[in-house]
PDB file of C-alpha atoms in Angstrom:
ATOM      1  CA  UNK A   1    -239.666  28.623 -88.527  1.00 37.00           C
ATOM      2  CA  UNK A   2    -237.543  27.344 -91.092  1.00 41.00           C
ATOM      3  CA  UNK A   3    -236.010  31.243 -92.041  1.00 44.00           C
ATOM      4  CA  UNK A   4    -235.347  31.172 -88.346  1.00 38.00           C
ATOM      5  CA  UNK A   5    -233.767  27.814 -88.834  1.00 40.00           C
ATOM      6  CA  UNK A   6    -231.680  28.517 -91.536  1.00 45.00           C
ATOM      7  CA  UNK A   7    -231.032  31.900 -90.228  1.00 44.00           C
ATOM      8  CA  UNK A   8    -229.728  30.136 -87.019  1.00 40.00           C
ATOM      9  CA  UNK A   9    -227.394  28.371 -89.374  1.00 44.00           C
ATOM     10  CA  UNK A  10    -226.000  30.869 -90.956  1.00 45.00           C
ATOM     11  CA  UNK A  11    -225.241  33.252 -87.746  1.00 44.00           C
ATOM     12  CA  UNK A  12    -221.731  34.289 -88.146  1.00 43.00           C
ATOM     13  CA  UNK A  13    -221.077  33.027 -91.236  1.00 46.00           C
ATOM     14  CA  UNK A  14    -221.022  35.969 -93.357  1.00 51.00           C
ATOM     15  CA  UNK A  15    -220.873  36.462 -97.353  1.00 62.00           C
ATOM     16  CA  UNK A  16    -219.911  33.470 -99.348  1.00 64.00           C
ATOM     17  CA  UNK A  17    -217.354  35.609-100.832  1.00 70.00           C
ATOM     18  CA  UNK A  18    -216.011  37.073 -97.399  1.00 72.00           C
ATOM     19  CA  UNK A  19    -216.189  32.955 -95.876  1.00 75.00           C
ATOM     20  CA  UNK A  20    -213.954  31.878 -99.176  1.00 80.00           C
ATOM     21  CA  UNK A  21    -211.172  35.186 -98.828  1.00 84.00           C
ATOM     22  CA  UNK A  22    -211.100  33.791 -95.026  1.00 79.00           C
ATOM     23  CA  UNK A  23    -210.387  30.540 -96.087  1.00 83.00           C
ATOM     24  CA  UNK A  24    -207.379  31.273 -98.389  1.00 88.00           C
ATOM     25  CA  UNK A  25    -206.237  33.909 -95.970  1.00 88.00           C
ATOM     26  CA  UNK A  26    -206.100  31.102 -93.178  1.00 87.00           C
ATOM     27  CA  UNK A  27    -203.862  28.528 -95.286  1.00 89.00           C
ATOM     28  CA  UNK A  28    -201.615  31.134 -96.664  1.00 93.00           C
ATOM     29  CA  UNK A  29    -201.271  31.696 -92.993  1.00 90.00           C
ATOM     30  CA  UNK A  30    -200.822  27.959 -92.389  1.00 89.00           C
ATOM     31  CA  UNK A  31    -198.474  28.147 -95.290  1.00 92.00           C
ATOM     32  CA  UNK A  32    -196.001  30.468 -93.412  1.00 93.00           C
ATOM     33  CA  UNK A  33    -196.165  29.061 -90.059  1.00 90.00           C
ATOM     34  CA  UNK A  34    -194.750  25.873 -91.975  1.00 90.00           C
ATOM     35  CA  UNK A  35    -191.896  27.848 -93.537  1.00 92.00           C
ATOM     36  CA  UNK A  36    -190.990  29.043 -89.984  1.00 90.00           C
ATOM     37  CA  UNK A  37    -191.075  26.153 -88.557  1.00 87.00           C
ATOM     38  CA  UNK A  38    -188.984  24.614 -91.222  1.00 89.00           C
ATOM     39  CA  UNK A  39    -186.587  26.784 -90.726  1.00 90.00           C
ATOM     40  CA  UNK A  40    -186.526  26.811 -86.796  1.00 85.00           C
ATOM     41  CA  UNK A  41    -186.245  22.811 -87.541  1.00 85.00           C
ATOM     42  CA  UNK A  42    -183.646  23.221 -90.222  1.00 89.00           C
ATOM     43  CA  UNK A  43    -180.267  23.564 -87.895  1.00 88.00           C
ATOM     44  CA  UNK A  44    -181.719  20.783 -85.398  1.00 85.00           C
ATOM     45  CA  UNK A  45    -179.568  17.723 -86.852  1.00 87.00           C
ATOM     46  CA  UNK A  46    -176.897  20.370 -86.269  1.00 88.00           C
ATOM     47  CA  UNK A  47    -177.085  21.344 -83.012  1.00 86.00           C
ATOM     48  CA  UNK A  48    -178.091  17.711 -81.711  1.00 85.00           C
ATOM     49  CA  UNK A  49    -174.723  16.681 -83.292  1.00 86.00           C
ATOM     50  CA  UNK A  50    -173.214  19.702 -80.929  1.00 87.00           C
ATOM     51  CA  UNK A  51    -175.424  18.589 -78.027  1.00 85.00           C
ATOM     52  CA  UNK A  52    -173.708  14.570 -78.322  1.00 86.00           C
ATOM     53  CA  UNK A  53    -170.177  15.915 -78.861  1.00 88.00           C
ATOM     54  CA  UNK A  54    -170.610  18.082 -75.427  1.00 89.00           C
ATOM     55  CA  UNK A  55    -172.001  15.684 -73.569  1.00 85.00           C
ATOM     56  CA  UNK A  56    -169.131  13.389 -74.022  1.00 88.00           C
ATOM     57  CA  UNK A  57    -166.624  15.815 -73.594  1.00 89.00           C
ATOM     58  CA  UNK A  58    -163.533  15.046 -71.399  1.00 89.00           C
ATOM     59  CA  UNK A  59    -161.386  17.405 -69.624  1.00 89.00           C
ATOM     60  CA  UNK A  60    -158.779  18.002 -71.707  1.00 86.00           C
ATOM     61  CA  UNK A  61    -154.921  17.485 -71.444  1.00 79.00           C
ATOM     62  CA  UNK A  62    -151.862  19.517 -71.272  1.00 68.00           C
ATOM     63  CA  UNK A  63    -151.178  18.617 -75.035  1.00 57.00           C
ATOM     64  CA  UNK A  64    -154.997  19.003 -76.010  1.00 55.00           C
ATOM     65  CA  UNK A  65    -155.075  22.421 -74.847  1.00 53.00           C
ATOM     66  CA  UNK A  66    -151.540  23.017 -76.762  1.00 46.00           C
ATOM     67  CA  UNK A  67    -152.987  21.886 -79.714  1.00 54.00           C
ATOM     68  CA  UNK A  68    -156.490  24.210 -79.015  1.00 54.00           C
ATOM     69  CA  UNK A  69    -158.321  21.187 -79.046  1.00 53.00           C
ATOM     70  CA  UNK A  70    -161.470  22.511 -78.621  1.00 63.00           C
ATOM     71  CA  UNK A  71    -163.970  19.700 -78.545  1.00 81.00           C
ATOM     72  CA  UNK A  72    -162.393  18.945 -74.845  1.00 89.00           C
ATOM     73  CA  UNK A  73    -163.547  21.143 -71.410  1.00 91.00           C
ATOM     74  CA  UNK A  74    -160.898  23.645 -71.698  1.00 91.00           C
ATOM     75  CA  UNK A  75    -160.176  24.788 -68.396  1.00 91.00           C
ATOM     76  CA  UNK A  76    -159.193  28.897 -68.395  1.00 92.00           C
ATOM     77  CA  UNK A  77    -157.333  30.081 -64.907  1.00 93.00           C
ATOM     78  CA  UNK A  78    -157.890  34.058 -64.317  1.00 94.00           C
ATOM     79  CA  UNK A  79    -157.540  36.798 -61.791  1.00 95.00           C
ATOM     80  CA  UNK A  80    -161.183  38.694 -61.571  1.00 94.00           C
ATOM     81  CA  UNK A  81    -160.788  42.387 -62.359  1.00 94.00           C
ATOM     82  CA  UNK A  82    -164.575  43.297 -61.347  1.00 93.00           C
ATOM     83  CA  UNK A  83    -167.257  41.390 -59.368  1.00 93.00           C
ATOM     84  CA  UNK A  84    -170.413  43.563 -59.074  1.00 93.00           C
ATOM     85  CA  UNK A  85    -173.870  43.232 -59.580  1.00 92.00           C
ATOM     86  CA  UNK A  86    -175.068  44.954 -62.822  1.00 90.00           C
ATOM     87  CA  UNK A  87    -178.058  45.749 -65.334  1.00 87.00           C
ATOM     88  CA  UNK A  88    -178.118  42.997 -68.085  1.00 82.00           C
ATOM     89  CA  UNK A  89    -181.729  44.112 -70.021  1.00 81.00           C
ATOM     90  CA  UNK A  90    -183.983  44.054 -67.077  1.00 83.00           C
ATOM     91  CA  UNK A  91    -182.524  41.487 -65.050  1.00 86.00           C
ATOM     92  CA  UNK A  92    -179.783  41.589 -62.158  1.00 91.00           C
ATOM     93  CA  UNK A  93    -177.033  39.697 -62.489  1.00 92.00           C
ATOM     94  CA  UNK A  94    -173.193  39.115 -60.820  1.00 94.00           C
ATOM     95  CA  UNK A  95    -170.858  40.284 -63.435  1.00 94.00           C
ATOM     96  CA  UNK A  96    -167.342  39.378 -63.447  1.00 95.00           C
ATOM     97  CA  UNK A  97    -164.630  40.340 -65.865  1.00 94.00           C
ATOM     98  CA  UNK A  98    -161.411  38.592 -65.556  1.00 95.00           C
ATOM     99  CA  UNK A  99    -158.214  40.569 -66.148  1.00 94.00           C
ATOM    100  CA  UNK A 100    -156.330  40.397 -69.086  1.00 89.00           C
ATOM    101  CA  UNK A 101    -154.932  38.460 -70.745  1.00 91.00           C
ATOM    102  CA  UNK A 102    -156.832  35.847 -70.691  1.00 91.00           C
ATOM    103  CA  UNK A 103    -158.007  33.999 -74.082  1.00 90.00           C
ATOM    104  CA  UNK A 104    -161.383  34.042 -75.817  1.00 88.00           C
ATOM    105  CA  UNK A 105    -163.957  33.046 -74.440  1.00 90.00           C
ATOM    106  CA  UNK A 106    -162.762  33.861 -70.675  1.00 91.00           C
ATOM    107  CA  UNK A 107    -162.002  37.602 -72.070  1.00 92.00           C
ATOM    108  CA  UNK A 108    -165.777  38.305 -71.668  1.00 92.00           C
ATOM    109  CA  UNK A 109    -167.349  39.525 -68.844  1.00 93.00           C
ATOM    110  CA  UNK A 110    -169.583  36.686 -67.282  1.00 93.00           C
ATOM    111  CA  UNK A 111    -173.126  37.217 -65.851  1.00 93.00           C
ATOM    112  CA  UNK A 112    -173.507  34.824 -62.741  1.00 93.00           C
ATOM    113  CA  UNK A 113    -176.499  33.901 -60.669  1.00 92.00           C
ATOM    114  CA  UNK A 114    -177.200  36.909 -58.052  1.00 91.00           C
ATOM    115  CA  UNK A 115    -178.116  34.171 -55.400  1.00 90.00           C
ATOM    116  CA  UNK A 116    -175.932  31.909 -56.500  1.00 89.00           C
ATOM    117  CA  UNK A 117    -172.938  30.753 -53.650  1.00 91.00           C
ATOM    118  CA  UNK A 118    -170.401  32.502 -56.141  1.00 93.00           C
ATOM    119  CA  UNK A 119    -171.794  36.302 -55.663  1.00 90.00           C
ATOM    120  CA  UNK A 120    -171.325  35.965 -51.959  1.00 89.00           C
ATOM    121  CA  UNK A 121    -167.401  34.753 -52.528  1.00 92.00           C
ATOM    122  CA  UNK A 122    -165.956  36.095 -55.518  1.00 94.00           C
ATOM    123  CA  UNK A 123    -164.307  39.005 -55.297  1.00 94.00           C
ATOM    124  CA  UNK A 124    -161.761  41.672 -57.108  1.00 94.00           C
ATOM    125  CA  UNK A 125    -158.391  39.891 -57.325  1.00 94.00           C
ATOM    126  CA  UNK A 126    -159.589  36.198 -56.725  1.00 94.00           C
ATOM    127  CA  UNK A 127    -158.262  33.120 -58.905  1.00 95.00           C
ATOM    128  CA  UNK A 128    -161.672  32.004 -61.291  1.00 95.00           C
ATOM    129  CA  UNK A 129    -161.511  29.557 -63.261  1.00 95.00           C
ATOM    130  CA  UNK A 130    -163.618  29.330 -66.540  1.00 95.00           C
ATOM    131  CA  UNK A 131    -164.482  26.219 -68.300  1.00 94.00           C
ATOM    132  CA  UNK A 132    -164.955  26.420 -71.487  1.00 92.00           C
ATOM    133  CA  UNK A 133    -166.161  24.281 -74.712  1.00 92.00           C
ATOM    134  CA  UNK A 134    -165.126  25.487 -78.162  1.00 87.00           C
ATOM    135  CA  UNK A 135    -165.890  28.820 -77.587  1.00 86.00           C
ATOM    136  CA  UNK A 136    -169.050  28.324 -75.645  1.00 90.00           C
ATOM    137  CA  UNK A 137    -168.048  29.358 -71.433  1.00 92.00           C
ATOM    138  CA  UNK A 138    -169.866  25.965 -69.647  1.00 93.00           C
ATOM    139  CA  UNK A 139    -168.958  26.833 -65.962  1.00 94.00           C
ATOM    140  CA  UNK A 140    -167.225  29.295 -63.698  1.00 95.00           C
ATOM    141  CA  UNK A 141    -165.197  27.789 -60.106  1.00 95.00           C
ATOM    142  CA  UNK A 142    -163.739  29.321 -57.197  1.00 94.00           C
ATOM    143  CA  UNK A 143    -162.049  27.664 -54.175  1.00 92.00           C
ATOM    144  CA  UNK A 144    -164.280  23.887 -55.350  1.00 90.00           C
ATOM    145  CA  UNK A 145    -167.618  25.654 -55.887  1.00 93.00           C
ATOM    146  CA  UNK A 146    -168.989  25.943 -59.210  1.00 94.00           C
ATOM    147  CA  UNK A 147    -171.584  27.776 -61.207  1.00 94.00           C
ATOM    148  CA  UNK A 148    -173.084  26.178 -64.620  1.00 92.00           C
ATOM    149  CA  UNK A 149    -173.734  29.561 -67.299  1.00 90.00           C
ATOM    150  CA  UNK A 150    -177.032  29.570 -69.791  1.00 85.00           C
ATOM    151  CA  UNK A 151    -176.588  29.030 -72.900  1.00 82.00           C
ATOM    152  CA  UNK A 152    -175.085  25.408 -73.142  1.00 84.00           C
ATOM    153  CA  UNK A 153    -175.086  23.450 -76.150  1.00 83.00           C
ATOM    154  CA  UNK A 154    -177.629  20.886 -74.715  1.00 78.00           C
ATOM    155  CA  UNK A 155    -180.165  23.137 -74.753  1.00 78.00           C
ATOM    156  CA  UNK A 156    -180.253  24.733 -78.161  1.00 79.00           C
ATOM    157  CA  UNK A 157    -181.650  21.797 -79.827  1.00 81.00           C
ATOM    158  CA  UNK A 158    -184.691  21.173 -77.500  1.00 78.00           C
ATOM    159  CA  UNK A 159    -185.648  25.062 -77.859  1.00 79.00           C
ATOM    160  CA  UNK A 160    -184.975  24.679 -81.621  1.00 82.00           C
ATOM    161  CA  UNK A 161    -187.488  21.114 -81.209  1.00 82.00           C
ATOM    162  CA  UNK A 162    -189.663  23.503 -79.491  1.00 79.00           C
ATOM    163  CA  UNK A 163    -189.980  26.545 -81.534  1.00 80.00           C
ATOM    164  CA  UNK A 164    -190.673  23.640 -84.525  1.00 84.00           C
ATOM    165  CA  UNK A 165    -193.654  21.863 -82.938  1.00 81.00           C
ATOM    166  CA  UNK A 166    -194.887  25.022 -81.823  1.00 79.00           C
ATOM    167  CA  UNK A 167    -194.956  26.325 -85.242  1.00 83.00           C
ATOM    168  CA  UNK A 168    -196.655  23.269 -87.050  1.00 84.00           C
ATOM    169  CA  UNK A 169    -199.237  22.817 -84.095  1.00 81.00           C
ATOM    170  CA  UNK A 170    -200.144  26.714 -85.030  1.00 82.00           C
ATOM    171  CA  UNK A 171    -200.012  25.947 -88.743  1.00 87.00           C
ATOM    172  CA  UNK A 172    -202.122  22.915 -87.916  1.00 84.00           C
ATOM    173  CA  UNK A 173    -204.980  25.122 -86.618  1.00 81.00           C
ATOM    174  CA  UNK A 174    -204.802  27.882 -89.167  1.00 85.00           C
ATOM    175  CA  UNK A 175    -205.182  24.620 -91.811  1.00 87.00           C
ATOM    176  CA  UNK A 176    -208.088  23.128 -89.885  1.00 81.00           C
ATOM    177  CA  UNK A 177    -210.009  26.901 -89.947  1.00 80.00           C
ATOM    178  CA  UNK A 178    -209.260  27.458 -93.709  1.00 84.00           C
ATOM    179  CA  UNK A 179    -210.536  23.655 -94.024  1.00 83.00           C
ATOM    180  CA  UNK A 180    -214.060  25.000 -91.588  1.00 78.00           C
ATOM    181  CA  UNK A 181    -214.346  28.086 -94.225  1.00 79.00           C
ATOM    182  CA  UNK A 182    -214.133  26.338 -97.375  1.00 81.00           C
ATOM    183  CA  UNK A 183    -216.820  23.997 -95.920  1.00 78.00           C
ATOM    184  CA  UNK A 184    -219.402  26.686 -94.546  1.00 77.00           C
ATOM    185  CA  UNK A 185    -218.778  28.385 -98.545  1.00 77.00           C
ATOM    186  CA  UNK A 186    -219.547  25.680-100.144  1.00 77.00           C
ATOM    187  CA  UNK A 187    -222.706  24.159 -97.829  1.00 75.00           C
ATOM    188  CA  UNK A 188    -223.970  28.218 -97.917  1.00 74.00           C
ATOM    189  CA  UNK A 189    -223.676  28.496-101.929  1.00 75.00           C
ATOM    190  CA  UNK A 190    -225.517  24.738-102.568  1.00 75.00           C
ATOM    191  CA  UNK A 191    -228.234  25.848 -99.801  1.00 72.00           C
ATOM    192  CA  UNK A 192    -226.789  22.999 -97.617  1.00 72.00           C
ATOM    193  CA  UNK A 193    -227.439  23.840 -93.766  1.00 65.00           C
ATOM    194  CA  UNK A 194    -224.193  23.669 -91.763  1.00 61.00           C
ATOM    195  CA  UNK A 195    -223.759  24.620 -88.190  1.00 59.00           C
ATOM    196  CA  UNK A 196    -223.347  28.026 -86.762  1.00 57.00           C
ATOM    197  CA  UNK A 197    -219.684  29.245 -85.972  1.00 59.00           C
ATOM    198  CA  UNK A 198    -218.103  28.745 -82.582  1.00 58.00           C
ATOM    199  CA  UNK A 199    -216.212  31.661 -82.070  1.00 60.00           C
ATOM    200  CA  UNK A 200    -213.117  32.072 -80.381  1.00 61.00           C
ATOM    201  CA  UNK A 201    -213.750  32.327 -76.714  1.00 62.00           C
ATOM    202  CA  UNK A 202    -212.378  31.592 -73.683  1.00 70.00           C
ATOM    203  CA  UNK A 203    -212.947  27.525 -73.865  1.00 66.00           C
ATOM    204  CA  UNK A 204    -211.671  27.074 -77.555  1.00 67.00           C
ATOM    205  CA  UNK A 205    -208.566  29.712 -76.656  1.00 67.00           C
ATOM    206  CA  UNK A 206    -207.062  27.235 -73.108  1.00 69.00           C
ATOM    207  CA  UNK A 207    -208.323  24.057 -75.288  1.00 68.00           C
ATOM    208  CA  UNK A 208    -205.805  25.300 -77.788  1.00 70.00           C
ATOM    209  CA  UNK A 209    -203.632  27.838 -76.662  1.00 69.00           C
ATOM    210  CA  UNK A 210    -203.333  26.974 -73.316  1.00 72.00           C
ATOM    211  CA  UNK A 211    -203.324  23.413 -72.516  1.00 69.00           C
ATOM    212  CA  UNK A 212    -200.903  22.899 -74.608  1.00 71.00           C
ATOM    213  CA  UNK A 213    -198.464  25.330 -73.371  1.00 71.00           C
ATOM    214  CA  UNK A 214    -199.363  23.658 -69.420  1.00 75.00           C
ATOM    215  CA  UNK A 215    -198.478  20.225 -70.291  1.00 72.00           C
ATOM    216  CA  UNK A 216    -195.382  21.210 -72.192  1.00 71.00           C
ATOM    217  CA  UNK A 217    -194.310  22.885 -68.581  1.00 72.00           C
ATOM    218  CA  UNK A 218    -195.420  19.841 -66.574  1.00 75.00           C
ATOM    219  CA  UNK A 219    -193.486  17.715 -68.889  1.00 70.00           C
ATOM    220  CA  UNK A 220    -190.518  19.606 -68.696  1.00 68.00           C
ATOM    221  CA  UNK A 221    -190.845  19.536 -64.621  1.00 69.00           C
ATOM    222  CA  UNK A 222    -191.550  15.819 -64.911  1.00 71.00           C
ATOM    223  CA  UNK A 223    -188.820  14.661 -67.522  1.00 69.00           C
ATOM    224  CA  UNK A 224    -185.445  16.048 -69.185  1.00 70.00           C
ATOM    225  CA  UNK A 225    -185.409  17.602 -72.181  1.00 66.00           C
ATOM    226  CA  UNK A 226    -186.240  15.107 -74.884  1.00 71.00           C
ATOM    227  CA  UNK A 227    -188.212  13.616 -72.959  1.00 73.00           C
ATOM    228  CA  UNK A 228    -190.259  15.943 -72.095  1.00 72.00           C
ATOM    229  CA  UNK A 229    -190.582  16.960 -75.861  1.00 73.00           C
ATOM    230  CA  UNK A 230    -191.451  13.246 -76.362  1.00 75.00           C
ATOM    231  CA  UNK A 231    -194.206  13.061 -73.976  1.00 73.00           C
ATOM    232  CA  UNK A 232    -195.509  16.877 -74.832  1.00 72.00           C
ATOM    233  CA  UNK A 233    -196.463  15.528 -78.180  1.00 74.00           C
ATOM    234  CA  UNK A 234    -197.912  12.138 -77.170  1.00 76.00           C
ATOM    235  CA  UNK A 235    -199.761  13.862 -74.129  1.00 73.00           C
ATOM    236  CA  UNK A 236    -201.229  16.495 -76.085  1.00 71.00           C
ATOM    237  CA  UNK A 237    -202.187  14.065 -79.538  1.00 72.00           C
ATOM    238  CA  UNK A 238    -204.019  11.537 -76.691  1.00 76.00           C
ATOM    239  CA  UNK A 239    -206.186  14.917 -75.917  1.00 72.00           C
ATOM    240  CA  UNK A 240    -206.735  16.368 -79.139  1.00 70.00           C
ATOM    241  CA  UNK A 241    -207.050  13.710 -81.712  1.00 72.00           C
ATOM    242  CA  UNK A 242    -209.800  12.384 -79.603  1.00 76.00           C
ATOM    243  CA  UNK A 243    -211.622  15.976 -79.252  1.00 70.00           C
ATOM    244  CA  UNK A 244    -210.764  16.489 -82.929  1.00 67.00           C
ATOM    245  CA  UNK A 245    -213.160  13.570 -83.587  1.00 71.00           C
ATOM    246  CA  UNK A 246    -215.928  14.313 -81.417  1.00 72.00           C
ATOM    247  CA  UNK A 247    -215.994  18.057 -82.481  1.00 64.00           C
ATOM    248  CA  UNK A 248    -216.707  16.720 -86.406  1.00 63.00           C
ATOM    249  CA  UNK A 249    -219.096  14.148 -85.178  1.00 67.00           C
ATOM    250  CA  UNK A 250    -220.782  16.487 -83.214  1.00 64.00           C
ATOM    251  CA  UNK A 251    -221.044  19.145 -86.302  1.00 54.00           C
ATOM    252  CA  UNK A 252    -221.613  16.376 -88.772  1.00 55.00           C
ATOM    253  CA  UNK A 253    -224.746  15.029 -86.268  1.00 54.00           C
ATOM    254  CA  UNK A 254    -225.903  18.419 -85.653  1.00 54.00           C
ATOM    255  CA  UNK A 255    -226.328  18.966 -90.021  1.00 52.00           C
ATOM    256  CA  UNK A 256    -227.627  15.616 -90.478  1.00 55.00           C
ATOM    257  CA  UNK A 257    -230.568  16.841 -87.721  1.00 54.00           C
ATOM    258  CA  UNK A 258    -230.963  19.844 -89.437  1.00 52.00           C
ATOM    259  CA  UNK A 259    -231.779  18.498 -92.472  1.00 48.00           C
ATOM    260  CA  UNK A 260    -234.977  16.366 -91.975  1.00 48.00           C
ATOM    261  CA  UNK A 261    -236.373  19.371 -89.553  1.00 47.00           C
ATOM    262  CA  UNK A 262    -236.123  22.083 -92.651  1.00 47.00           C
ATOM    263  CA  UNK A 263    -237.681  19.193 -95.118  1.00 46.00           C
ATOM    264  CA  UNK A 264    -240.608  18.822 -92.566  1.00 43.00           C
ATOM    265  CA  UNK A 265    -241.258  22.375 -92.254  1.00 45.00           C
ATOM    266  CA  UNK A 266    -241.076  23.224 -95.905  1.00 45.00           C
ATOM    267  CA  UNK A 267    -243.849  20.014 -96.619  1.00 45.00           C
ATOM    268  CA  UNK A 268    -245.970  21.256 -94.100  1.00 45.00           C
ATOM    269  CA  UNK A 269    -246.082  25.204 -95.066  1.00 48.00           C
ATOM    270  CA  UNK A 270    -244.064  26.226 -92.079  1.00 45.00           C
ATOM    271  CA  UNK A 271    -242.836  29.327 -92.054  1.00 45.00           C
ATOM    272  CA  UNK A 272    -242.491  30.690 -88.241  1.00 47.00           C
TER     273      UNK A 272
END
């Protein structure tokens, strides 16, 4: 009984030498999901700088648009050349090109919402009007009804805050199986019983693969932006710090038990 025991133990757990390799494979791992998420988190200050000055932009003046001040809502008047819908990757979208000349950024075609009210109304030779932010295109009007583009400055920094915790939550789990390796080598060269290896099923993959990625969605639904990348972290740290403990209490109670039941069997003479 107690080679069944121990073999029990030791299911899954390989060579020594294979458990330590896995170990240092899974922090070098851990290592570089920190660099990229340091450098997904680098240009964040940045671009939350960019997401303030846009958000308190005014409309700007006669003379501010003399001077090409561009930190105002620049407001660009056209004549549309084309409005069709067209092939951008695999998506459909309502393209219009103004006609030149018109300045930079207006001098690019524009890809529109095909549902939106705008691809039922504009058409070839129509007055647009493009509103623009340094040389980021915000909005496109036509006769009072207007369209908001992708790709404004308020959102870079929450998909930059995104990429970041999404990063260091991975690097977090690669650290935490290198830390489970280097524990199994060590308990399987000292003869130390240690529990058998949950692999990576269905359970462990939603508890953290998934769940995280549904109430980072119901967050966003819920809240705006930073908040919702606020309450993604608190949500999700309420859920796993808890099962973080319980897991190692569980596998620290399960060794503990293991323990006295192999020193029984070996005093007695059992074997089977």
């Amino acid at each position: 009984m107690k080679d069944a025991v121990e073999t029990a133990e030791r299911s899954g757990s390989g060579h020594p030498r294979q458990t330590w390799w896995g170990a240092v494979v899974r922090a070098l791992l851990g290592l570089v999901l920190l660099a990229v998420s340091a450098a997904a988190g680098i240009p964040v200050p940045d671009r939350i700088a960019d997401e303030k000055a846009f958000l308190s932009a005014q409309p700007c003046s006669s003379g501010d648009e003399a001077r090409d001040n561009r930190d105002c809502l620049r407001t660009i008047h056209g004549t549309a050349l084309s409005a069709e819908r067209a092939k951008s990757g695999k998506a459909t979208v309502f393209r219009v090109q103004l006609r030149a000349p018109v300045p930079a950024p207006a001098d690019r075609p524009m890809h529109l919402d095909t549902h939106g009210e705008l691809s039922e109304r504009i058409k070839p030779g129509d007055e647009v009007e493009v509103t623009t932010w340094r040389n980021v295109r915000v909005a496109v009007s036509h006769n009072g009804i207007s369209e908001t583009l992708p790709g404004l400055p308020d959102e870079k920094a929450t998909m930059l805050v995104g990429l970041t915790l999404a990063g260091v939550w991975a690097a977090v789990l690669a650290f935490i199986g290198a830390f489970g390796s280097a524990r199994r080598a060590r308990r399987f060269a000292t003869g130390r019983p240690f529990a058998p290896r949950i692999p990576f099923g269905p359970a462990k993959c939603a508890g953290v693969v998934a769940l995280p990625l549904v109430v980072a969605f119901v967050a966003g639904r819920v809240w705006d932006a930073w908040t919702a990348v606020v309450m993604t972290v608190v949500i999700w740290a309420s859920a796993a710090v808890p099962a973080t403990i319980a897991a190692l209490r569980w596998d620290r109670d399960r060794s503990r038990t293991s323990v006295p039941t192999a020193q029984f069997d070996a005093e007695h003479g059992r074997t089977d």
